[in-house]
Coordinates of C-alpha atoms in Angstrom, one line a residue:
Chain A
M149 CA 153.3 336.6 100.8
G150 CA 150.5 339.0 101.8
R151 CA 147.6 339.7 99.4
T152 CA 146.0 342.9 98.4
V153 CA 142.2 343.4 98.2
A154 CA 142.1 342.8 94.5
Q155 CA 144.3 339.7 94.8
K156 CA 142.0 338.2 97.4
I157 CA 138.9 338.9 95.2
F158 CA 140.7 337.4 92.2
D159 CA 141.7 334.3 94.2
A160 CA 138.1 333.8 95.2
H161 CA 136.8 334.1 91.6
E162 CA 139.4 332.6 89.4
V163 CA 138.0 330.0 86.9
D164 CA 141.0 329.8 84.5
R165 CA 144.5 331.0 84.0
P166 CA 145.3 330.8 80.3
E167 CA 148.8 332.2 81.1
P168 CA 150.4 333.0 84.4
Q169 CA 149.6 336.7 84.3
I170 CA 146.0 336.3 82.9
R171 CA 143.2 335.4 85.2
V172 CA 139.7 334.7 84.0
L173 CA 137.2 335.5 86.8
S174 CA 133.6 334.5 87.4
L175 CA 131.4 337.6 87.6
D176 CA 128.9 338.4 90.4
R177 CA 127.4 341.3 88.5
V178 CA 127.2 342.5 84.9
F179 CA 125.8 346.0 84.7
C180 CA 124.4 347.3 81.4
H181 CA 123.3 350.6 80.0
E182 CA 121.8 351.6 76.7
I183 CA 124.9 353.0 74.9
T184 CA 127.4 350.1 75.0
T185 CA 125.0 347.1 75.5
P186 CA 122.9 347.2 72.3
I187 CA 125.8 346.4 70.0
A188 CA 126.6 343.4 72.2
I189 CA 123.0 342.3 72.2
N190 CA 122.8 342.7 68.4
D191 CA 125.9 340.6 67.9
L192 CA 124.6 337.9 70.2
V193 CA 121.4 337.8 68.2
V194 CA 123.1 337.8 64.8
T195 CA 125.5 335.0 65.8
G196 CA 122.7 332.8 67.3
R197 CA 123.9 333.2 70.9
D198 CA 121.0 335.3 72.3
R199 CA 121.3 333.9 75.8
V200 CA 122.3 335.3 79.3
F201 CA 124.5 333.4 81.8
D202 CA 122.3 334.4 84.8
A203 CA 119.4 336.9 84.6
S204 CA 119.6 337.6 88.3
R205 CA 123.2 338.8 88.1
I206 CA 122.5 341.2 85.3
K207 CA 121.2 344.7 86.1
A208 CA 120.3 347.2 83.4
V209 CA 119.4 350.9 83.2
I210 CA 118.7 353.5 80.6
D211 CA 120.7 356.5 81.7
H212 CA 123.0 358.1 79.1
V213 CA 120.3 359.8 77.1
S214 CA 117.1 359.9 79.1
P215 CA 114.5 360.3 77.9
A216 CA 115.5 359.5 74.3
K217 CA 116.4 362.6 72.3
D218 CA 116.1 361.2 68.8
S219 CA 115.3 358.1 66.8
K220 CA 118.7 356.6 67.2
T221 CA 118.7 356.8 71.0
A222 CA 115.1 355.6 71.1
V223 CA 116.2 352.5 69.2
Q224 CA 119.1 352.0 71.7
G225 CA 116.6 352.2 74.6
K226 CA 114.2 349.8 72.9
T227 CA 116.9 347.3 72.1
L228 CA 117.8 347.2 75.8
R229 CA 114.2 347.1 77.0
D230 CA 113.2 344.3 74.6
W231 CA 116.3 342.3 75.7
V232 CA 115.6 342.5 79.4
R233 CA 112.0 341.4 78.8
R234 CA 113.1 338.6 76.6
H235 CA 115.5 337.2 79.2
G236 CA 113.5 337.9 82.4
I237 CA 116.1 340.4 83.7
K238 CA 114.0 341.8 86.6
D239 CA 116.3 344.6 87.8
F240 CA 115.8 347.0 84.9
F241 CA 115.3 350.8 85.4
D242 CA 113.4 352.4 82.6
I243 CA 112.4 356.1 82.2
G244 CA 110.9 357.3 85.4
D245 CA 112.7 354.8 87.7
N246 CA 116.1 355.3 86.1
G247 CA 119.2 357.0 87.4
V248 CA 122.8 357.3 86.5
C249 CA 124.2 353.7 86.6
H250 CA 127.0 354.2 89.1
A251 CA 124.5 355.9 91.5
I252 CA 121.4 353.8 91.1
F253 CA 123.0 350.3 91.3
P254 CA 124.7 350.9 94.7
E255 CA 121.6 352.6 95.9
K256 CA 119.5 349.5 95.1
G257 CA 121.9 347.4 97.2
F258 CA 123.4 345.5 94.2
V259 CA 127.1 346.1 95.2
R260 CA 128.8 344.2 98.0
P261 CA 132.3 343.9 99.3
G262 CA 134.4 341.2 97.6
Q263 CA 132.3 341.1 94.4
T264 CA 133.5 341.1 90.8
I265 CA 131.6 343.5 88.6
I266 CA 131.9 344.6 85.0
M267 CA 130.1 347.1 82.9
G268 CA 130.6 348.7 79.5
D269 CA 131.5 352.0 81.2
S270 CA 134.8 353.2 82.3
H271 CA 133.5 354.7 85.6
T272 CA 132.5 351.2 86.8
C273 CA 135.5 351.6 89.1
T274 CA 133.0 353.7 91.3
H275 CA 131.8 350.4 92.9
G276 CA 135.2 349.9 94.4
A277 CA 134.0 352.2 97.1
F278 CA 132.3 349.2 98.6
G279 CA 135.4 347.0 98.6
A280 CA 134.4 345.3 95.3
F281 CA 136.6 344.7 92.3
A282 CA 134.6 346.6 89.6
A283 CA 136.0 347.4 86.2
G284 CA 134.9 349.2 83.1
V285 CA 135.1 347.0 80.0
G286 CA 134.4 347.3 76.3
T287 CA 131.4 345.9 74.4
T288 CA 133.2 342.6 73.6
D289 CA 134.1 341.9 77.3
L290 CA 130.5 342.9 78.1
E291 CA 129.1 340.5 75.5
V292 CA 131.2 337.6 76.9
G293 CA 130.2 338.6 80.4
I294 CA 126.5 338.5 79.5
L295 CA 126.9 335.1 77.7
K296 CA 129.4 333.3 80.0
G297 CA 129.6 335.3 83.2
V298 CA 133.4 335.5 83.0
C299 CA 136.0 338.2 82.2
A300 CA 139.8 338.1 81.8
F301 CA 142.1 340.5 83.6
H302 CA 145.9 340.8 84.1
D303 CA 146.9 339.8 87.6
P304 CA 146.6 343.2 89.3
K305 CA 149.4 345.3 90.8
T306 CA 148.1 347.7 93.4
I307 CA 149.0 351.3 94.4
K308 CA 148.2 352.2 98.0
V309 CA 147.1 355.8 98.5
E310 CA 147.1 356.6 102.2
V311 CA 145.3 359.8 103.2
T312 CA 145.8 360.7 106.9
G313 CA 144.4 363.4 109.0
K314 CA 141.3 365.4 108.5
L315 CA 140.1 367.2 105.4
P316 CA 139.9 371.0 106.0
E317 CA 136.4 372.5 106.1
G318 CA 135.2 373.2 102.6
V319 CA 137.6 370.6 101.1
Y320 CA 135.8 367.5 99.7
A321 CA 136.4 364.0 98.3
K322 CA 136.4 365.6 94.8
D323 CA 139.3 367.9 95.8
L324 CA 141.1 364.9 97.2
I325 CA 140.8 362.7 94.1
L326 CA 141.7 365.5 91.8
S327 CA 144.8 366.1 93.9
I328 CA 145.6 362.4 93.8
I329 CA 145.3 362.3 90.0
R330 CA 147.5 365.4 89.7
D331 CA 150.2 363.5 91.7
L332 CA 149.8 360.2 90.0
T333 CA 149.2 361.7 86.5
V334 CA 146.7 360.3 83.9
N335 CA 149.1 357.4 83.2
G336 CA 150.3 356.8 86.7
A337 CA 148.1 353.9 87.7
T338 CA 147.5 352.4 84.2
G339 CA 146.4 348.7 84.5
Q340 CA 146.7 348.8 88.3
V341 CA 144.3 348.9 91.2
I342 CA 144.3 351.7 93.7
E343 CA 143.5 351.1 97.4
F344 CA 142.4 354.2 99.2
A345 CA 143.5 353.9 102.8
G346 CA 143.9 356.1 105.9
D347 CA 141.6 357.8 108.4
A348 CA 140.7 360.6 106.0
V349 CA 139.1 358.0 103.6
A350 CA 137.5 356.1 106.5
A351 CA 135.9 359.4 107.6
L352 CA 134.1 359.8 104.3
G353 CA 130.5 358.6 103.9
M354 CA 129.7 356.3 101.0
D355 CA 128.8 359.2 98.7
G356 CA 132.3 360.7 99.2
R357 CA 133.9 357.3 98.8
M358 CA 132.1 356.8 95.5
T359 CA 133.4 360.2 94.3
L360 CA 136.9 359.0 95.2
S361 CA 136.6 355.6 93.5
N362 CA 134.8 357.0 90.5
M363 CA 137.8 358.9 89.2
A364 CA 140.4 356.2 89.8
V365 CA 140.2 355.5 86.1
E366 CA 141.3 359.1 85.3
A367 CA 144.7 358.0 86.7
G368 CA 144.5 354.9 84.5
A369 CA 143.4 352.6 87.3
T370 CA 141.3 349.5 86.7
C371 CA 139.5 350.0 90.0
G372 CA 139.7 352.2 93.1
I373 CA 139.0 350.3 96.2
C374 CA 138.0 351.6 99.7
Y375 CA 138.0 349.2 102.6
P376 CA 134.7 347.9 103.8
D377 CA 133.9 349.1 107.4
A378 CA 131.1 350.0 109.6
T379 CA 130.1 352.8 107.2
T380 CA 129.8 350.3 104.4
V381 CA 127.8 347.9 106.5
E382 CA 125.4 350.7 107.7
Y383 CA 124.7 351.7 104.0
L384 CA 124.1 348.1 103.0
W385 CA 122.2 347.1 106.1
P386 CA 118.6 347.4 104.6
F387 CA 119.7 345.0 101.9
I388 CA 121.7 342.5 103.9
Q389 CA 119.9 342.3 107.2
K390 CA 118.3 338.9 106.3
E391 CA 121.8 337.5 105.4
F392 CA 123.5 338.3 108.7
P393 CA 122.4 338.1 112.4
S394 CA 124.1 341.4 113.1
R395 CA 126.1 344.3 111.6
E396 CA 129.2 342.9 113.3
A397 CA 128.7 339.6 111.6
A398 CA 128.4 341.3 108.3
L399 CA 131.6 343.3 108.9
A400 CA 133.4 340.2 109.9
E401 CA 132.5 338.5 106.7
Y402 CA 133.4 341.5 104.5
S403 CA 136.7 341.8 106.4
R404 CA 137.9 338.7 104.6
F405 CA 138.7 341.0 101.7
L406 CA 140.8 343.5 103.6
P407 CA 144.5 343.5 102.6
D408 CA 147.0 341.5 104.6
A409 CA 149.4 343.6 106.7
D410 CA 152.3 342.4 104.5
A411 CA 150.5 342.9 101.2
Q412 CA 152.7 343.9 98.3
Y413 CA 152.2 347.3 96.7
S414 CA 153.9 348.6 93.6
K415 CA 153.9 352.1 95.2
V416 CA 152.6 353.8 98.3
V417 CA 151.5 357.4 98.1
R418 CA 151.1 359.3 101.4
I419 CA 148.9 362.4 101.5
K420 CA 148.2 364.7 104.5
A421 CA 144.6 365.7 104.3
E422 CA 145.3 369.0 106.2
E423 CA 147.4 370.2 103.4
L424 CA 144.7 369.9 100.7
V425 CA 142.8 372.9 99.3
P426 CA 139.9 373.2 96.8
V427 CA 141.1 372.5 93.3
A428 CA 139.9 372.5 89.7
T429 CA 141.2 371.3 86.4
V430 CA 142.7 373.4 83.6
N431 CA 143.1 372.5 80.0
Y432 CA 142.1 369.0 78.7
K433 CA 143.5 366.4 81.0
P434 CA 142.2 365.5 84.5
D435 CA 145.7 365.6 85.9
Q436 CA 146.1 369.3 85.0
V437 CA 144.9 370.5 88.4
K438 CA 145.4 373.9 90.1
A439 CA 144.2 375.4 93.4
V440 CA 140.8 377.2 92.8
S441 CA 142.5 380.4 94.0
E442 CA 144.9 380.2 91.1
L443 CA 141.9 380.1 88.7
A444 CA 140.0 382.9 90.4
G445 CA 138.3 385.2 88.0
T446 CA 138.0 382.7 85.1
R447 CA 134.6 383.5 83.5
V448 CA 132.1 380.6 83.0
D449 CA 129.0 380.3 80.8
Q450 CA 127.5 377.2 82.4
V451 CA 127.7 375.3 85.6
Y452 CA 126.8 371.6 85.9
I453 CA 126.1 369.9 89.1
G454 CA 125.4 366.2 88.8
S455 CA 126.9 362.9 87.3
C456 CA 128.2 359.6 88.7
T457 CA 130.9 361.6 90.3
N458 CA 129.0 364.2 92.2
G459 CA 125.2 363.9 91.7
R460 CA 124.4 362.3 95.1
I461 CA 122.5 363.7 98.0
E462 CA 125.6 364.9 100.0
D463 CA 126.7 366.8 96.9
L464 CA 123.4 368.5 96.4
R465 CA 123.2 369.4 100.1
V466 CA 126.6 371.2 99.9
A467 CA 125.7 372.9 96.6
A468 CA 122.4 374.1 98.1
Q469 CA 124.1 375.3 101.2
V470 CA 126.3 377.6 99.1
M471 CA 123.4 378.7 96.8
K472 CA 120.8 379.3 99.5
G473 CA 119.3 382.8 99.3
K474 CA 121.5 383.6 96.3
H475 CA 121.0 383.9 92.6
L476 CA 123.0 382.9 89.6
A477 CA 125.3 385.6 88.3
E478 CA 124.1 387.4 85.2
G479 CA 124.8 385.5 82.0
V480 CA 125.5 382.2 83.8
R481 CA 123.2 379.2 83.5
C482 CA 123.3 376.3 85.9
I483 CA 122.0 372.8 85.4
V484 CA 121.4 370.5 88.4
S485 CA 120.8 366.8 87.7
P486 CA 120.2 364.6 90.8
A487 CA 121.7 361.2 89.9
T488 CA 118.7 359.0 90.8
P489 CA 114.9 359.4 91.5
L490 CA 115.5 358.7 95.2
I491 CA 118.1 361.5 95.4
F492 CA 115.6 363.8 93.5
R493 CA 112.9 363.0 96.1
M494 CA 115.2 363.5 99.0
A495 CA 116.3 366.9 97.5
L496 CA 112.7 367.8 97.1
A497 CA 111.8 366.8 100.7
E498 CA 114.8 368.7 102.1
G499 CA 113.9 371.9 100.2
L500 CA 117.1 371.7 98.1
M501 CA 115.2 372.0 94.8
Q502 CA 113.5 375.1 96.1
I503 CA 116.9 376.7 96.7
F504 CA 118.2 375.7 93.3
M505 CA 115.1 376.9 91.5
D506 CA 115.0 380.2 93.4
A507 CA 118.6 380.7 92.4
G508 CA 117.6 380.3 88.8
C509 CA 119.0 376.8 88.1
C510 CA 117.5 374.4 85.6
V511 CA 116.8 371.1 87.4
T512 CA 116.7 368.1 85.2
N513 CA 115.8 364.5 85.6
P514 CA 118.6 362.0 86.3
T515 CA 120.8 361.4 83.3
C516 CA 124.4 361.3 82.2
G517 CA 123.5 363.6 79.3
A518 CA 125.6 366.7 79.6
C519 CA 128.7 365.1 81.1
L520 CA 129.6 363.5 77.8
G521 CA 128.1 366.1 75.5
M522 CA 125.2 363.8 74.5
S523 CA 122.1 365.8 75.7
N524 CA 120.7 368.1 78.4
G525 CA 123.4 370.8 78.4
V526 CA 125.8 370.5 75.5
L527 CA 128.3 373.4 75.3
A528 CA 128.7 375.7 72.2
P529 CA 132.2 376.2 70.8
G530 CA 134.1 378.7 72.9
E531 CA 131.9 378.2 76.0
V532 CA 133.3 377.4 79.5
C533 CA 131.7 375.1 82.0
A534 CA 132.4 374.6 85.7
S535 CA 131.4 371.0 86.2
T536 CA 131.2 368.4 89.0
T537 CA 131.8 365.6 86.4
N538 CA 134.9 363.6 85.8
R539 CA 136.4 364.4 82.4
N540 CA 137.7 367.6 80.9
F541 CA 138.7 366.1 77.6
N542 CA 138.6 368.2 74.4
G543 CA 135.1 368.3 73.2
R544 CA 133.8 366.2 76.1
M545 CA 130.7 368.4 76.9
G546 CA 130.4 369.8 73.4
K547 CA 132.8 370.5 70.5
G548 CA 135.0 373.5 71.2
G549 CA 133.9 373.8 74.8
M550 CA 136.2 374.0 77.9
V551 CA 135.4 372.1 81.1
H552 CA 136.8 372.8 84.5
L553 CA 136.3 369.9 86.9
M554 CA 135.6 370.8 90.6
S555 CA 133.6 370.0 93.7
P556 CA 129.9 370.8 94.1
A557 CA 130.8 373.5 96.6
T558 CA 133.2 375.3 94.2
A559 CA 130.7 374.8 91.3
A560 CA 127.9 376.3 93.3
A561 CA 130.0 379.3 94.4
T562 CA 131.1 379.8 90.8
A563 CA 127.5 379.8 89.6
V564 CA 126.7 382.6 92.0
A565 CA 129.9 384.6 91.2
G566 CA 130.0 384.0 87.5
T567 CA 133.7 383.3 87.7
I568 CA 135.6 380.4 89.3
V569 CA 135.9 381.1 93.0
N570 CA 136.4 379.3 96.3
S571 CA 133.2 378.6 98.2
P572 CA 132.6 380.4 101.4
L573 CA 132.6 377.0 103.1
F574 CA 136.4 377.0 102.6
K575 CA 138.0 379.0 105.4
G576 CA 141.6 378.4 104.3
G577 CA 141.8 381.8 102.8
R578 CA 144.3 380.9 100.0
Chain B
M107 CA 143.1 336.8 61.1
K108 CA 143.4 340.5 60.3
E109 CA 146.2 342.2 58.3
F110 CA 148.9 344.1 60.3
N111 CA 150.9 345.7 57.6
G112 CA 150.8 349.1 55.8
K113 CA 151.7 352.7 55.8
I114 CA 152.2 354.4 59.1
L115 CA 150.2 357.3 60.6
F116 CA 152.5 359.0 63.2
L117 CA 150.6 360.7 66.1
D118 CA 153.2 362.6 68.1
R119 CA 151.4 363.0 71.4
S120 CA 150.8 361.1 74.7
D121 CA 147.5 360.5 76.4
I122 CA 145.3 360.5 73.3
N123 CA 141.9 359.7 74.8
T124 CA 139.0 357.8 73.4
D125 CA 136.8 360.9 73.2
E126 CA 139.4 362.3 70.7
I127 CA 139.4 359.0 68.8
I128 CA 135.6 359.0 68.5
P129 CA 133.5 361.6 70.3
A130 CA 130.6 360.4 72.4
K131 CA 127.9 362.1 70.3
Y132 CA 128.5 359.4 67.7
L133 CA 127.9 356.5 70.1
T134 CA 124.3 356.5 69.2
E135 CA 125.2 354.9 65.8
A136 CA 123.8 351.3 65.6
T137 CA 126.5 350.0 63.3
K138 CA 130.3 350.0 63.4
A139 CA 130.5 351.1 59.7
A140 CA 128.6 354.3 60.4
L141 CA 131.4 355.5 62.7
K142 CA 133.9 355.7 59.8
P143 CA 133.9 359.4 58.9
Y144 CA 134.4 360.6 62.6
C145 CA 137.8 358.9 63.3
L146 CA 140.1 361.1 65.4
E147 CA 137.8 364.0 64.7
D148 CA 138.6 365.8 68.0
L149 CA 142.3 365.0 68.2
I150 CA 144.4 367.9 69.5
L151 CA 147.6 367.7 67.4
E152 CA 149.1 370.6 65.6
G153 CA 148.9 370.2 61.8
F154 CA 146.7 367.1 62.0
D155 CA 143.6 367.0 59.8
S156 CA 141.5 363.8 60.2
K157 CA 139.8 364.3 56.9
R158 CA 143.2 364.4 55.1
D159 CA 145.8 362.4 57.1
L160 CA 144.1 359.0 57.5
A161 CA 143.9 358.1 53.8
G162 CA 146.1 355.2 52.8
K163 CA 147.4 354.5 56.3
S164 CA 147.0 351.2 58.2
V165 CA 149.2 351.4 61.2
I166 CA 149.4 354.0 64.0
V167 CA 152.6 354.8 65.9
T168 CA 152.1 357.1 68.9
R169 CA 153.5 357.9 72.4
A170 CA 152.3 356.9 75.9
N171 CA 148.9 356.0 77.3
F172 CA 147.0 355.8 74.0
G173 CA 143.3 355.2 74.4
C174 CA 142.8 356.6 77.9
G175 CA 139.4 357.6 79.1
S176 CA 136.1 356.0 78.1
S177 CA 135.6 352.2 77.8
R178 CA 133.9 352.7 74.4
E179 CA 134.9 349.9 72.0
H180 CA 133.8 352.3 69.3
A181 CA 137.5 353.5 69.5
P182 CA 139.0 350.3 68.1
W183 CA 136.0 349.9 65.8
V184 CA 136.5 353.3 64.2
L185 CA 140.2 352.5 63.7
E186 CA 139.3 349.2 62.2
C187 CA 136.7 350.8 59.9
N188 CA 139.5 353.1 58.7
G189 CA 141.9 350.2 58.0
F190 CA 143.9 350.4 61.2
N191 CA 144.4 347.0 62.9
L192 CA 147.7 347.8 64.6
V193 CA 148.6 350.5 67.0
I194 CA 152.1 350.8 68.4
A195 CA 152.7 352.9 71.5
E196 CA 154.8 353.1 74.7
N197 CA 151.8 351.8 76.6
F198 CA 148.0 351.8 76.4
A199 CA 145.1 352.4 78.7
R200 CA 144.0 349.0 80.0
I201 CA 140.4 349.0 78.6
F202 CA 141.5 350.2 75.2
R203 CA 144.3 347.6 75.0
Q204 CA 141.9 344.8 76.0
N205 CA 139.3 346.0 73.5
M206 CA 141.9 345.9 70.7
Y207 CA 142.8 342.2 71.4
N208 CA 139.1 341.4 72.0
C209 CA 138.5 342.5 68.5
G210 CA 141.4 340.5 67.1
M211 CA 143.5 343.7 66.7
I212 CA 147.0 344.4 68.0
A213 CA 148.0 347.0 70.6
A214 CA 151.8 346.6 70.7
E215 CA 154.1 348.2 73.3
L216 CA 157.6 349.3 72.5
P217 CA 160.1 351.0 74.8
A218 CA 160.1 354.8 74.6
E219 CA 163.5 354.9 72.9
K220 CA 162.4 352.6 70.1
I221 CA 159.3 354.8 69.6
D222 CA 161.5 357.8 69.6
E223 CA 163.7 356.3 66.9
M224 CA 160.7 355.5 64.8
F225 CA 159.6 359.1 64.9
R226 CA 163.1 360.3 64.2
L227 CA 163.8 358.1 61.3
F228 CA 160.4 357.6 59.7
A229 CA 157.9 360.4 60.6
G230 CA 157.4 362.6 57.5
T231 CA 158.5 359.8 55.2
D232 CA 156.2 357.5 53.3
A233 CA 157.1 354.7 55.8
E234 CA 155.6 351.3 55.5
L235 CA 155.5 348.6 58.2
V236 CA 155.4 344.8 57.9
T237 CA 154.5 342.6 60.8
D238 CA 155.9 339.1 61.3
L239 CA 153.8 337.4 63.9
E240 CA 155.9 334.3 64.0
K241 CA 159.2 336.1 64.5
K242 CA 157.5 338.8 66.5
T243 CA 159.0 341.7 64.5
F244 CA 158.0 344.9 62.9
T245 CA 160.0 345.9 59.9
V246 CA 159.7 349.6 58.9
T247 CA 161.0 350.9 55.6
G248 CA 160.9 354.6 54.6
G249 CA 163.1 357.5 53.5
G250 CA 165.7 355.1 52.2
K251 CA 166.1 353.3 55.6
T252 CA 165.0 350.0 57.1
R253 CA 164.8 349.0 60.7
T254 CA 163.5 345.9 62.4
Y255 CA 162.0 346.0 65.9
D256 CA 161.3 343.0 68.1
F257 CA 158.0 343.1 70.0
T258 CA 156.4 340.8 72.6
I259 CA 152.9 339.6 72.7
G260 CA 151.5 337.3 75.4
S261 CA 150.3 333.8 74.4
F262 CA 146.7 334.7 75.5
D263 CA 146.7 337.9 73.4
L264 CA 148.1 336.0 70.4
E265 CA 145.4 333.4 70.7
L266 CA 142.8 336.2 70.7
V267 CA 144.3 337.6 67.5
K268 CA 144.4 334.2 65.9
A269 CA 140.9 333.3 67.0
G270 CA 139.6 336.7 65.7
G271 CA 138.7 337.9 69.1
W272 CA 137.4 337.1 72.6
V273 CA 133.9 336.1 71.8
A274 CA 135.0 333.3 69.5
Y275 CA 137.7 332.2 72.0
A276 CA 135.4 332.3 75.1
D277 CA 132.5 330.6 73.4
K278 CA 134.7 327.6 72.6
K279 CA 136.4 327.5 76.0
Y280 CA 133.9 328.4 78.8

């Protein structure tokens, strides 16, 4: 019987099967940040197990609260910093070199097709954009990953989401994934893997694919996988050119993890890209999605452009294109947070920062901060935020605040208008 | 092994997420015990008051997709701090479910109609639940009624519960 991508990766990594449905996998990567790792580190220390399975496979970053905002977050950073030094973990990104984990780790070339990756962060599914099996886990799974290099998963079922055709102008990966979550619901892919297939997905760059995979977990999925192709290889080429004689050879190797033609899917969802429009969330669940036109006129207090979903260079380019020569509406504030220092530098070099600052935006250093209401843009009760992030849960960006999730284009247009509105890049006229 | 018996807190809603169970702003706490006062602080549920309704309860019965959202193990930890080692729902978000068993706690799935019956017969009563891990049953008594519900638990999950969690299990085995 044919195998899905996740099944092929599981087959290549299985070290134990304690019962037929449970597969213990060896891990190629364990990613760590300063919020969920310190408690694992402290537990390892207290129980006399302060070891790591392989320092070269562990990558760490301070990103959630950066720089530290108070003594507690300073201690979290210090715990991680001391630990990486103690164990010789070389790939550690401290204040100044740090970016949002799911942007900086791919950017550094750490993610490859066919890998197994865990991190104490639910949006680890982002790395599925490279054809890897990447899953968010809790602190205990992380602790065992650090110590033993293994993690247990249920044998995965897979949903195939096939997007054919061409996205209309002004409709982006964010609109696509929000539309998919609306159709699947927040419980529709629970415990399953999603494969994103079709020519509309293949046409996306890596930034767009990461946006897509990033929100797979909002439908409950363990991982959202895009198929490795020439676009993937091109992105990875600076990091893999010593491993392969040619791009074609790299692609041939990575193609081992493409699904078989007769792979078994629990469900196949077919979407016509042409029918999509810009969308945004309402209320407190990411599957509560409406066309932006239906929300037109909704007043906002804050706009946030950034995060592991939409803080990459393609996102900033689109937002800047919409904001160029314009100014924020009166009474609206806008925070732009490039997801990594490299993205920040590119945005500077391309003049995007000038556009944002001329428009009256606050540009911050890379951090997760505002997305989860921890720092750098927390909402007051009753405030409304148009946001390019991934969760609109009650209180997510601050107690009593309301978050509308949307694409960078829609967010930028909303910042200029002061109310939720379609960007001028969308010509659909709905 | 932990205790899986006690009075039931009924949460009549689906898709209760981990931000509602423990808001992110508390993730800077260095110990599990410090989380205790903030359990279910942001839960949207009519008539629910986290400061009032948790006292004396040890089991949560709820609807579908409990624990969706963030991977934060602070969610099971804050439940444990408040005396909850057992949550019964139609289904759970994967990471939350795994976190529960990794901590030696139980996330038990029952069919929607059984959950419905529990709400119908026992919500609003002073219902108490007793778990029999050998027979794999929950017995609920309240409002002058008693019902017994069979549940399933995989052998691997049961080993985690008995071992007291995944660290102890994995350290021995791998």
